[in-house]
Coordinates of C-alpha atoms in Angstrom, one line a residue:
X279 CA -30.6 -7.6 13.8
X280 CA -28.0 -6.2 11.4
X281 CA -25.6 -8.1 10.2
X282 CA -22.8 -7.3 12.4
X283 CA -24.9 -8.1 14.8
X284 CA -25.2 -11.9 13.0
X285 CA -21.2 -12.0 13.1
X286 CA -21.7 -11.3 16.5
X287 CA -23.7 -14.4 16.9
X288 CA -22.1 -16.8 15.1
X289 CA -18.3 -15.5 16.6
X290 CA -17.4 -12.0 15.0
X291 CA -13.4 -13.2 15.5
X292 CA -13.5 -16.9 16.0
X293 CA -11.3 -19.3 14.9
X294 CA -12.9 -19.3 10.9
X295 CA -11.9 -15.4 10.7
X296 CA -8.5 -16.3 12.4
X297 CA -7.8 -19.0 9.6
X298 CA -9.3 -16.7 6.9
X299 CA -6.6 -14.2 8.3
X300 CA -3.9 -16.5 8.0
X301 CA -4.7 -16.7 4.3
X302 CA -5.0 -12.7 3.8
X303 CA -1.4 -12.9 5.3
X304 CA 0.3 -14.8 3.2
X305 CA -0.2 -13.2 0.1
X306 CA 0.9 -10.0 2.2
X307 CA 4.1 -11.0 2.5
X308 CA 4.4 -11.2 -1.2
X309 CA 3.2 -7.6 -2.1
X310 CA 5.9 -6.3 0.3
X311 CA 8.2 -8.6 -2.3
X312 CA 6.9 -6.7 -5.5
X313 CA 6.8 -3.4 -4.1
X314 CA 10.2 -2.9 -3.1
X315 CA 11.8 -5.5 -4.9
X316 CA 12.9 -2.1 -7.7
X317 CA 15.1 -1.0 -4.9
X318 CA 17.4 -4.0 -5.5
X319 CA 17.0 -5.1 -9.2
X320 CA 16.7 -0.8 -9.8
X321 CA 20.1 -0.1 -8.5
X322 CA 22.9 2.3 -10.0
X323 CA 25.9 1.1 -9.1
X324 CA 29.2 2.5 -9.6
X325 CA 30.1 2.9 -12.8
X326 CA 32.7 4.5 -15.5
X327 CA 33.3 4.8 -19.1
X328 CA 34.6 1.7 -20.8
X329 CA 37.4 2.1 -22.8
X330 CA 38.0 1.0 -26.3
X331 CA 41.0 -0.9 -25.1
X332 CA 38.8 -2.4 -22.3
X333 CA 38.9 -6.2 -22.7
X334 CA 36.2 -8.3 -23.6
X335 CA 32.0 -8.0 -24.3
X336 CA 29.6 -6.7 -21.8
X337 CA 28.9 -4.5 -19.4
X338 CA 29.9 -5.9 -15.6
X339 CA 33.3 -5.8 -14.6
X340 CA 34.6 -4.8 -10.9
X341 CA 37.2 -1.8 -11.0
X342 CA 40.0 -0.9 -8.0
X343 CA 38.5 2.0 -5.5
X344 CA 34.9 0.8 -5.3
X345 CA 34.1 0.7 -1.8
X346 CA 30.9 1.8 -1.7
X347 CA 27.9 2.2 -3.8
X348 CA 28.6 5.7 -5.4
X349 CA 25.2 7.8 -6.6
X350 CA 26.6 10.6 -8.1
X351 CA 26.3 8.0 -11.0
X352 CA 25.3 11.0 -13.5
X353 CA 28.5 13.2 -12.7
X354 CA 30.5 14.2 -15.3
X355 CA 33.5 11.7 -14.4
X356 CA 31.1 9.0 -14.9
X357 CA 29.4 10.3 -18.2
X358 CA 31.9 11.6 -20.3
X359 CA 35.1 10.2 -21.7
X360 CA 38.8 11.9 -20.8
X361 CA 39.9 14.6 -22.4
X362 CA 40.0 14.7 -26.3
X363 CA 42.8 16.5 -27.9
X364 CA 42.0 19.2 -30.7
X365 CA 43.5 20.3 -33.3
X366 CA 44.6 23.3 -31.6
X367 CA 45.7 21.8 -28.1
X368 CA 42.1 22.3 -26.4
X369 CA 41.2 19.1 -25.1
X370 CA 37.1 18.4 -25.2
X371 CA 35.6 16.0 -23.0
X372 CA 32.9 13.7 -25.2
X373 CA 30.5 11.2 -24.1
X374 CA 31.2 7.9 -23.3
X375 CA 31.1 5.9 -26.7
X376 CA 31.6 2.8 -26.1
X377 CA 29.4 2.0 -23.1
X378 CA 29.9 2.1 -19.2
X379 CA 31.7 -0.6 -17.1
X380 CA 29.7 -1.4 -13.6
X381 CA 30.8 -2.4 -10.4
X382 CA 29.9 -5.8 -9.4
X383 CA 31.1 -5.6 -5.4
X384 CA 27.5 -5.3 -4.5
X385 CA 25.3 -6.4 -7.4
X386 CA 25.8 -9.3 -10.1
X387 CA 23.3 -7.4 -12.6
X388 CA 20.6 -4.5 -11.9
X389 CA 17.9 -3.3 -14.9
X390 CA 20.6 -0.6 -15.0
X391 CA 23.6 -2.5 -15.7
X392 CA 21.8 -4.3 -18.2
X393 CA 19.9 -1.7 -20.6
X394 CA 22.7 1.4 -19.5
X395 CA 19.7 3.1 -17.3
X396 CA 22.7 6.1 -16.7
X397 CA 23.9 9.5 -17.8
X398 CA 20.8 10.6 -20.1
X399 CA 19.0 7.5 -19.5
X400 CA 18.7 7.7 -16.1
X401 CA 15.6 8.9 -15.4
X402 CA 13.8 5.8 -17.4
X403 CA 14.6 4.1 -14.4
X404 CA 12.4 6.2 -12.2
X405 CA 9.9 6.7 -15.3
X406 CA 9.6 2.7 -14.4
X407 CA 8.9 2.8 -10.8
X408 CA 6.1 5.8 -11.5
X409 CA 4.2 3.6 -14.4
X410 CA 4.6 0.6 -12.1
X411 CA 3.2 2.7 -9.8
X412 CA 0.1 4.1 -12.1
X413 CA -0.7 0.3 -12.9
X414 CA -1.7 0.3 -9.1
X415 CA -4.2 3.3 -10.0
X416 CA -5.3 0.9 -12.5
X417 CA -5.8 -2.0 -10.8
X418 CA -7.4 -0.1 -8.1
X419 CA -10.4 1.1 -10.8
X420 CA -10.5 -1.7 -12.5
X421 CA -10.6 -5.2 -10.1
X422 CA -12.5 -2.9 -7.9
X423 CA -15.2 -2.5 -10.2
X424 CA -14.9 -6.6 -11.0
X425 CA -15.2 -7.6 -7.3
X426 CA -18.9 -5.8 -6.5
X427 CA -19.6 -7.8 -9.6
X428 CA -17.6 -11.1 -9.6
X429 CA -17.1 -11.0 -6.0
X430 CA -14.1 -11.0 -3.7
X431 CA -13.1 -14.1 -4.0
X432 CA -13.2 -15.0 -7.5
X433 CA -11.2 -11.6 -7.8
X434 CA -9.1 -12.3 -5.0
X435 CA -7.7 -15.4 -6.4
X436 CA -7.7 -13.8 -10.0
X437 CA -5.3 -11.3 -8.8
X438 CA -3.0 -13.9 -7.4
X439 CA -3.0 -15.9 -10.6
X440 CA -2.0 -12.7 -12.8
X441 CA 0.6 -11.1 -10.1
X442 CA 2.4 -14.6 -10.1
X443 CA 2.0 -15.0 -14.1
X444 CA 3.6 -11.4 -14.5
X445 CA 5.6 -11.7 -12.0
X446 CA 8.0 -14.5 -13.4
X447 CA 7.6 -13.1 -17.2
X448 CA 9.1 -10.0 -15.5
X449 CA 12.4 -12.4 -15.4
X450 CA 12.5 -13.4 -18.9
X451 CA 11.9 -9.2 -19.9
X452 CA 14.0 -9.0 -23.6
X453 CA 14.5 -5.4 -23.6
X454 CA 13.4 -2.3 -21.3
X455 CA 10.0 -1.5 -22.4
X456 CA 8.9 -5.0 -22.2
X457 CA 10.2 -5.0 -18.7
X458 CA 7.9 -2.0 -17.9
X459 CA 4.8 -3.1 -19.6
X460 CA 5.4 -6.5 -17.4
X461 CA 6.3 -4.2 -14.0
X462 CA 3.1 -2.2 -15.0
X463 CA 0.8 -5.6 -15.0
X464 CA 2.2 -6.5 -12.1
X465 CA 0.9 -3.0 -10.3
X466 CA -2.3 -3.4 -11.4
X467 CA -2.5 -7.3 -9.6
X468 CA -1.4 -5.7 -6.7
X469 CA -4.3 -3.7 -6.5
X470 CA -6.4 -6.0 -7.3
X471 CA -4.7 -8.2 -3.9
X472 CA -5.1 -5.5 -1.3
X473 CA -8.6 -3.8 -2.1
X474 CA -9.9 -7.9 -2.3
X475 CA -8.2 -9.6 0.9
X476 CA -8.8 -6.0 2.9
X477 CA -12.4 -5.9 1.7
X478 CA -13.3 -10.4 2.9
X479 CA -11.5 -10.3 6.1
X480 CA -13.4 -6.8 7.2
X481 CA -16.8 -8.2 5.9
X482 CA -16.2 -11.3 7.4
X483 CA -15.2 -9.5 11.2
X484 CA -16.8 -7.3 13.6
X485 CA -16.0 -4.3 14.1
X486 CA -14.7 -4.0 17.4
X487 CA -12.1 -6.5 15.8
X488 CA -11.4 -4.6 12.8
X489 CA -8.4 -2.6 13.5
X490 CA -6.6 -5.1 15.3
X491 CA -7.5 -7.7 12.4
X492 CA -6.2 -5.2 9.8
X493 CA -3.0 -3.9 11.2
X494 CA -2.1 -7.9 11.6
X495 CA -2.3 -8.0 7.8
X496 CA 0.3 -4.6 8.1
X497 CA 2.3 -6.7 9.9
X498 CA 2.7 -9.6 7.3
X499 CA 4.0 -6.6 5.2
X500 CA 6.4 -5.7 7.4
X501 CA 7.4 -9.1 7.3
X502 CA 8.0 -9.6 3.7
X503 CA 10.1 -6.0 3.8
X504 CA 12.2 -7.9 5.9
X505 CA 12.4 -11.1 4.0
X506 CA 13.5 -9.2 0.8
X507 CA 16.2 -7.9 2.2
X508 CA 17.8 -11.1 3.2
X509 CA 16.6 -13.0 -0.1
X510 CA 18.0 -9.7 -2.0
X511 CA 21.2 -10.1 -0.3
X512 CA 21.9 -14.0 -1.0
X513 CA 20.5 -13.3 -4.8
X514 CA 22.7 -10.5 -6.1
X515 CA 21.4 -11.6 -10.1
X516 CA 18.1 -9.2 -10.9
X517 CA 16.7 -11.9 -12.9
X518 CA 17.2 -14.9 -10.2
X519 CA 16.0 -12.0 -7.6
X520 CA 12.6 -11.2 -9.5
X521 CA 12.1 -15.2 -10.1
X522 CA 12.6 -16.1 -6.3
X523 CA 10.5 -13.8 -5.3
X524 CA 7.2 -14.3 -7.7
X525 CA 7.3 -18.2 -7.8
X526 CA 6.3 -18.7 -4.2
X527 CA 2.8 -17.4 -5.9
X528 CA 2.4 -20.5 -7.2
X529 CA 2.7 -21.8 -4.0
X530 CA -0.8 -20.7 -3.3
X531 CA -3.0 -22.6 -5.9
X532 CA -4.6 -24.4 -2.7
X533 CA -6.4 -21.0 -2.0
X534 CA -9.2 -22.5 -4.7
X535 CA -9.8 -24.9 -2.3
X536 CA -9.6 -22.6 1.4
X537 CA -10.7 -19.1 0.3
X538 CA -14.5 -18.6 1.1
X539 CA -16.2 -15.9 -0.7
X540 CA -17.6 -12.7 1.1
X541 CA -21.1 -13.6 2.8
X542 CA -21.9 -10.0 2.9
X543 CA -21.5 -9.4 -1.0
X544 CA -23.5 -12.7 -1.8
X545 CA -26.6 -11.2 0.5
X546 CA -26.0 -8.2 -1.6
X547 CA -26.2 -10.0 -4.8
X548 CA -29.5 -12.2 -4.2
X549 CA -27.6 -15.1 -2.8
X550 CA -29.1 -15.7 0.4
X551 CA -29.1 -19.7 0.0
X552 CA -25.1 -19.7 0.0
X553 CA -24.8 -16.8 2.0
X554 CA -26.7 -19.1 4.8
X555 CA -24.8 -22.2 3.9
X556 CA -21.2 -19.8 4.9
X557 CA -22.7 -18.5 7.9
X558 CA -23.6 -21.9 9.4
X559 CA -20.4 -23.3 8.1
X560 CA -18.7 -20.3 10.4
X561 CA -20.6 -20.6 13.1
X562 CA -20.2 -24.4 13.1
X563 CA -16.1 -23.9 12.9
X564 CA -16.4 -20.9 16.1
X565 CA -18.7 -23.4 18.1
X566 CA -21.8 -21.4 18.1
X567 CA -25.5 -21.7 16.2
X568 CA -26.6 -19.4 13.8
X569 CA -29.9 -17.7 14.1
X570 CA -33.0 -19.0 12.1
X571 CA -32.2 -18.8 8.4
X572 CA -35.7 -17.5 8.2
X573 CA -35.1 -14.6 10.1
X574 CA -31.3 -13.9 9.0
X575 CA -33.0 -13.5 5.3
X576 CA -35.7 -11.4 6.6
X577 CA -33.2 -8.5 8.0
X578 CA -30.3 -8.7 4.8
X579 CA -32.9 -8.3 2.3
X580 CA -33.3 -4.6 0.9
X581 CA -32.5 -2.0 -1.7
X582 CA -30.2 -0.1 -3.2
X583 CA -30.3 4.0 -2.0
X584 CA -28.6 5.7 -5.0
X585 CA -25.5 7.3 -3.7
X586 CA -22.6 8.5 -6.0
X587 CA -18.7 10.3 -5.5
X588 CA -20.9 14.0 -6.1
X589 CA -22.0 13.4 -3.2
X590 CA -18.5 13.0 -1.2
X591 CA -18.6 17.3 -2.3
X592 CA -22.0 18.9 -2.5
X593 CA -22.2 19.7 1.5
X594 CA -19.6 21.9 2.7
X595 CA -18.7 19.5 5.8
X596 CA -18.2 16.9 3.1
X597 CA -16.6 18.8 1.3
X598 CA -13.9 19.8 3.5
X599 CA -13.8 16.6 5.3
X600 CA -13.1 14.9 1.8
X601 CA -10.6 17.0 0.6
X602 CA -8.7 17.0 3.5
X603 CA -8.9 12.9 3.5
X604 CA -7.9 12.8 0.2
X605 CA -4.6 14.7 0.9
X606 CA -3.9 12.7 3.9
X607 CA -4.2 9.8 1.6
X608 CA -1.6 11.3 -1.3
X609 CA 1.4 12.7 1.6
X610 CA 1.3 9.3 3.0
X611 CA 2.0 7.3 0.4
X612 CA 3.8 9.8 -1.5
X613 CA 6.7 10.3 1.8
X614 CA 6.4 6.5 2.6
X615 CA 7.4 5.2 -0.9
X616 CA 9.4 8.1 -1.1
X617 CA 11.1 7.4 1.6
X618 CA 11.3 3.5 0.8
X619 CA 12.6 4.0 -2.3
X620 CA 15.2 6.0 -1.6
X621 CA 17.1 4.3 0.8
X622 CA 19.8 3.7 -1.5
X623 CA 21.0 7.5 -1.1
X624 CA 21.8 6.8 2.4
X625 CA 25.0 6.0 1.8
X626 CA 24.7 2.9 4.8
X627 CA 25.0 -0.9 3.9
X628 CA 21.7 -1.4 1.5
X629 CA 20.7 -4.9 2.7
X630 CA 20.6 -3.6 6.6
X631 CA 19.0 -0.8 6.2
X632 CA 16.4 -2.3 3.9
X633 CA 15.7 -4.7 6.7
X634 CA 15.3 -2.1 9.8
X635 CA 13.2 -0.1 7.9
X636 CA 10.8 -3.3 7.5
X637 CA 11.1 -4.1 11.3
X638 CA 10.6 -0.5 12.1
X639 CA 7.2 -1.1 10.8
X640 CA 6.3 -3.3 13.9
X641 CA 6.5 -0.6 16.7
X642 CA 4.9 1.6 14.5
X643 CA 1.9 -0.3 13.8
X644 CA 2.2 -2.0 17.5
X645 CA 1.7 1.7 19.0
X646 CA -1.1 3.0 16.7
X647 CA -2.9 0.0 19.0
X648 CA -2.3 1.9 21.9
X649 CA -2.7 5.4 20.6
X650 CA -5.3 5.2 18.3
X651 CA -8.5 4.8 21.1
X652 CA -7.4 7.6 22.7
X653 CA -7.9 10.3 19.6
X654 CA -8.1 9.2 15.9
X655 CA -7.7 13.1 15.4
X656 CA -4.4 14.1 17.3
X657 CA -2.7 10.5 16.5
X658 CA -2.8 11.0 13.2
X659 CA -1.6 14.6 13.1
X660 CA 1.1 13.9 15.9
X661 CA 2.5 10.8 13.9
X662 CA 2.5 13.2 9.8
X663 CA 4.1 15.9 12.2
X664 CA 6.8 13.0 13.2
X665 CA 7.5 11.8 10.0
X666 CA 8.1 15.4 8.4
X667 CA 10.1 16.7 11.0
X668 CA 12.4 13.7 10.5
X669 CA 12.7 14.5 7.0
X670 CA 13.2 18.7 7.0
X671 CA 16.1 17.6 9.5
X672 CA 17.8 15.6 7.4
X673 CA 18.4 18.8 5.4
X674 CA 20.6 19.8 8.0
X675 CA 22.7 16.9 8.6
X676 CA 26.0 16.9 6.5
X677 CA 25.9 14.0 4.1
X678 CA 29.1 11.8 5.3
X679 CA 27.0 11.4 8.7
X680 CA 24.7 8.4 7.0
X681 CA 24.4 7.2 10.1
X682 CA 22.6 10.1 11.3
X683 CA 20.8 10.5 8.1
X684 CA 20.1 6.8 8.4
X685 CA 18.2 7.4 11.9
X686 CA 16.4 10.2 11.2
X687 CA 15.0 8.6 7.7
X688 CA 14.0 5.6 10.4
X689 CA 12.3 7.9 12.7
X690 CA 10.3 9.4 9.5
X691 CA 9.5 6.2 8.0
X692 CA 8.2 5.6 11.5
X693 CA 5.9 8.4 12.0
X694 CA 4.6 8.0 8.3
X695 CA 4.2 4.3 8.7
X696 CA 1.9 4.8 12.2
X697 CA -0.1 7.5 10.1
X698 CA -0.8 5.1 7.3
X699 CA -2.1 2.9 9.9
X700 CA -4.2 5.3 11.3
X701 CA -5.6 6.8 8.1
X702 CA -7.5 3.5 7.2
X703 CA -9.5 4.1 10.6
X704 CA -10.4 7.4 10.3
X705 CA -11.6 7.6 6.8
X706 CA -13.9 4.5 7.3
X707 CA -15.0 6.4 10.7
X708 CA -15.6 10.1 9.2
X709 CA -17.2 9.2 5.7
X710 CA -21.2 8.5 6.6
X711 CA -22.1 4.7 5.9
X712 CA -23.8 5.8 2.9
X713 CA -20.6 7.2 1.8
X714 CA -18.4 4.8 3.3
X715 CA -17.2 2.4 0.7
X716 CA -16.8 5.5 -2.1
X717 CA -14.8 7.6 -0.1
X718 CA -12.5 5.2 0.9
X719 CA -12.4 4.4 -3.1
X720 CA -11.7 7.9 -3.9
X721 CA -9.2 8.0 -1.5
X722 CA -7.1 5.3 -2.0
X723 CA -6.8 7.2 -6.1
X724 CA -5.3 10.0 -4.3
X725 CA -2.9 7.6 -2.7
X726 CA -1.8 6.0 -5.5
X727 CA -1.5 9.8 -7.3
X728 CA 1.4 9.6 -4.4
X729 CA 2.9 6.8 -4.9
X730 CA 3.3 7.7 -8.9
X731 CA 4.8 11.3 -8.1
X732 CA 7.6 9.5 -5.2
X733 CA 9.7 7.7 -8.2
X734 CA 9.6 11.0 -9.9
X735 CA 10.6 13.6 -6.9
X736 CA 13.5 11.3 -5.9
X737 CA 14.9 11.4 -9.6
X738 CA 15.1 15.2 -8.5
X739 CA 17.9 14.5 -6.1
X740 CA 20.3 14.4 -9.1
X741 CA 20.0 18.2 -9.6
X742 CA 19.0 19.4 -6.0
X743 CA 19.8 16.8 -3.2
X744 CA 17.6 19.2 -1.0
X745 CA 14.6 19.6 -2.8
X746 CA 13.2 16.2 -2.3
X747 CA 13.9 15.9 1.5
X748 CA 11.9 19.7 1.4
X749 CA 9.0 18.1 -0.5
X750 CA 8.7 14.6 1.9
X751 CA 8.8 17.3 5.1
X752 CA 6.7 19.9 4.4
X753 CA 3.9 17.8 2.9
X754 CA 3.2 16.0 5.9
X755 CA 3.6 19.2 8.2
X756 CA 1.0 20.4 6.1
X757 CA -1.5 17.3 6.3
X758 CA -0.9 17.5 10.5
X759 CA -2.5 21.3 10.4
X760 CA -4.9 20.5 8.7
X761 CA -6.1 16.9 10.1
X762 CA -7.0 19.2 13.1
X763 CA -9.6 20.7 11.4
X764 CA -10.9 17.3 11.2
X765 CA -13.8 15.9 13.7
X766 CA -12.6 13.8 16.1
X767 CA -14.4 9.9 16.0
X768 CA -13.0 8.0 18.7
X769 CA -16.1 7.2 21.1
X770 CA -18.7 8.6 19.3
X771 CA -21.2 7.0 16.8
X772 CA -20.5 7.0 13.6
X773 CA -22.8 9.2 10.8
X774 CA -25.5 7.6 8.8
X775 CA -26.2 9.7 6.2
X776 CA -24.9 12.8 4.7
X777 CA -27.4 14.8 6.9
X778 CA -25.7 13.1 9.8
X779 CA -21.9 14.2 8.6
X780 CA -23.1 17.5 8.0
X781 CA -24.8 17.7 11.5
X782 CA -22.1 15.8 13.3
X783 CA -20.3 19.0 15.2
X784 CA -23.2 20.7 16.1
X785 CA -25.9 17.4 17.3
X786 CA -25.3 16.3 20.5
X787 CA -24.3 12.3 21.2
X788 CA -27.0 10.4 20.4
X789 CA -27.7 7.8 23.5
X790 CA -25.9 3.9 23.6
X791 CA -28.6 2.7 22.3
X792 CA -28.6 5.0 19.5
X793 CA -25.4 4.7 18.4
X794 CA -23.9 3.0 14.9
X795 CA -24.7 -0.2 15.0
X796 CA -21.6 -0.4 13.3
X797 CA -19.6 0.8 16.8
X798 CA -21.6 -2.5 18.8
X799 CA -20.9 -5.7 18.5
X800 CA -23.7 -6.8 21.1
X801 CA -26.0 -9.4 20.0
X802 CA -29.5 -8.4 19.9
X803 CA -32.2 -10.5 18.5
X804 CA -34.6 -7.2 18.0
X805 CA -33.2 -4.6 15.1
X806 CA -34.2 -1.0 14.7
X807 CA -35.2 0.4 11.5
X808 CA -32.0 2.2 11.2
X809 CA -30.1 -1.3 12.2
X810 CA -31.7 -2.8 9.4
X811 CA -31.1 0.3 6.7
X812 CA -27.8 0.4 7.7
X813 CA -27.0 -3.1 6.9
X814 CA -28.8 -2.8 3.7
X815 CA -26.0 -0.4 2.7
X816 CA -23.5 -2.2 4.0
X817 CA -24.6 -5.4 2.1
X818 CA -25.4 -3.4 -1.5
X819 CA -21.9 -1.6 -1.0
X820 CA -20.1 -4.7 0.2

């Protein structure tokens, strides 16, 4: 037997991986916090030169006309002082010297308000959001790497610990770059929470389970997009807003206690004793009996087949495969935090749209359920098609409809939001098992690649509203083409090796018996050779 096959046993999705589920939720919630959380305490609001005769010290102050937030905060009425007159009756407009004077209808205190992020300095702000961004590249290399060797767990909870730590000294930043270097720790924790809680509940799951385990965990996102809108709106301070929401962390110190560590990984790592010890202890919890210990050892034991990213490129199927993959990966994060993080521009009430484009997330992940068995191939290039459509006709919309502007950014953060979902499927289903765990790796650096170029095309709205509506469009037309040149997965076994891959289009179907063990969830107590070689990877690469 394989060991999906022991999950199968002992309950694949009993009532321990429900409770271990719960736990990989909570922490969720408070990613969604972090990574939108620049979208409130980031904010430009209105603002105009202050005066010399403008009364007291600071920058906040609330001014007559402000109705609304106003983004053409770099405009030449906001960044220069009136008129200067010359010596020969030429007046000369001349920057504003003695600061800016906010608006405080909508916001107490942003960053922006604080350090003058405007004018000149205005694109430090989004500078921010890309390194905060690049700390999740980081984090992804780095607390990877520490998790095959520390294990999940131990990493898990490490990640927590740090994200909370940083999190709260982000509150008490002194000056700007402090701030950054803080917002940049806190990317790299992030990492080091989704890679870690992703990775223990999938090892701990089957795999018919999988995908509806995993979007759950979406969902708890969702959630916390939500939440911050409403803590957001009742905490208008950026300081109070950036406490509140990374002091709850703390809150989870009881995870020492509930958090097991990754059975899988401890087989992998000459730990069969404990490994036992957790699978009993499951099994116990789902009311069933684990099989012999003598045999369980007997079938995870095995070595190591040396496979490395090269190999994700030396075939041509691969190759293409790969590549393709890898820019699925960068358009959907690069449109979805694009799209995110500029819902400011909308020019619609801030706190309300921020929360429907959480709950938006639930019907989008709730149909990819219904969708996704169907075709893993036309579902994902239908729902990129969806979400760049939506965006290439906002370009047509005239800006005082925000309504209408507002709708068709919902429909594209729907359509990106269901591709997302169905990304994480595919890649795990079209990379060989051999492969599996590296090219998901590789992948998720090309997402991130995204999400550091989203801050940075959005700052172009300043000098071309167009150009970064054009950008979050076209990309994900572009990705639909091409996913169609993709293999399609759903009901058909799942490649081995890179022979398998390469062979995939032209082999026929292999028989049920033959198929992935990874696609069967049926308990056998007999295992073929390529059962037990296949969990041997699994285990190694766990």
């Amino acid at each position: 037997m394989n060991f999906d096959q022991v999950l199968s046993a002992i309950g694949g999705f009993g009532r321990y991986q429900k409770i271990l589920y719960i736990w990989i939720c909570l922490p969720n919630v408070l990613l969604a916090f972090h990574m939108m959380v620049s979208i409130f305490t980031g904010a430009t609001p209105p603002f105009h030169c202050r005066d010399s005769s403008s009364p007291g010290a600071g920058n906040q102050s609330s001014f007559p006309g402000t109705l609304s937030q106003n983004w053409s905060a770099s405009s030449d009425s906001s960044c220069f002082s009136s008129g200067v007159l010359l010596q020969d009756n030429r007046t000369e407009r001349v920057p504003c010297g003695q600061g800016w004077v906010y608006s405080t209808e909508t916001f107490q205190s942003t960053v922006v308000t604080e350090w003058d992020l405007v004018c000149d300095k205005a694109g430090l702000n989004s500078l921010s959001s890309s390194i905060y961004m690049f700390g999740l590249l980081v984090g992804s290399v780095v607390f990877g790497a520490m998790a095959d060797r520390y294990g999940r767990r131990f990493i898990l909870l490490l990640s927590i610990a740090l994200q909370t730590v940083f999190g709260v000294a982000v509150a008490f930043a002194p000056n700007f770059p402090v701030y950054v270097i803080l917002r940049f720790l806190v990317g790299t924790t992030i990492s080091g929470v989704i890679i870690n809680a992703f990775v223990l509940g999938t090892e701990w799951t089957c795999t018919k389970k999988r995908m509806l385990a995993g979007i759950t965990t979406d969902y708890a996102f969702g959630l916390g997009y939500m939440l911050l809108a409403g803590i957001a709106y009742l905490i208008r301070d950026w300081r109070k807003l950036q406490l509140a929401i990374s002091a709850p962390g703390f809150l989870l110190i009881f995870y020492i206690w509930v958090l097991p560590q990754s059975a899988r990984w401890l087989l992998a790592n000459n730990r069969s004793e404990e490994a036992i010890a957790l699978l009993r202890k499951a099994a116990l919890v789902n009311g069933r009996v684990l099989p012999p210990a003598v045999q369980v050892e007997k079938i995870l034991g095995g070595g190591k087949q040396s496979h490395s990213a090269v190999d994700l490129i030396r075939t041509p199927q691969m190759r293409k495969r790969a590549l393709i993959l890898f820019y699925i990966w960068f358009v959907n994060v690069l449109v979805y935090y694009g799209l995110s993080l500029g819902v400011s521009r909308l020019g619609t009430n801030l706190y309300l749209t921020q929360f429907v484009f959480g709950l938006i997330e639930v019907p989008a992940r709730s149909l990819v359920l219904f969708v996704l068995p169907l075709s893993r191939r036309f579902s994902q290039s239908g729902f990129l098609a969806v979400g760049g459509l939506a965006c290439l006709l906002m370009l047509v919309v005239p800006e005082d409809q925000s309504n209408v502007l507002a709708g068709l950014a919902m429909v594209g953060k729907f359509g990106i939001t269901a591709s997302f979902a169905v990304i994480y499927v595919y890649t795990a289903e079209i990379f060989p098992t051999v492969l599996r765990q590296t090219g998901i790796g590789a992948s998720c650096m090309f997402a991130r690649i995204g999400g550091v170029l989203a801050p940075l095309i959005n700052m172009l709205h300043n000098h071309s509203p167009a150009t970064p509506l054009l950008i979050f469009g076209a990309s994900p037309l572009l990705g639909a083409v091409l996913t169609l040149a993709l293999p399609e997965t759903a009901d058909r076994p799942l490649p081995d090796t890179v022979e398998d891959a390469e062979n995939w289009d032209i082999s026929p179907s292999p028989s049920p018996e033959k198929k992935n063990p990874e696609m069967s969830e049926d308990f056998s107590p007999s295992a073929s050779s390529t059962d037990e070689q296949e969990l041997r990877h699994l285990a190694n690469q766990a």
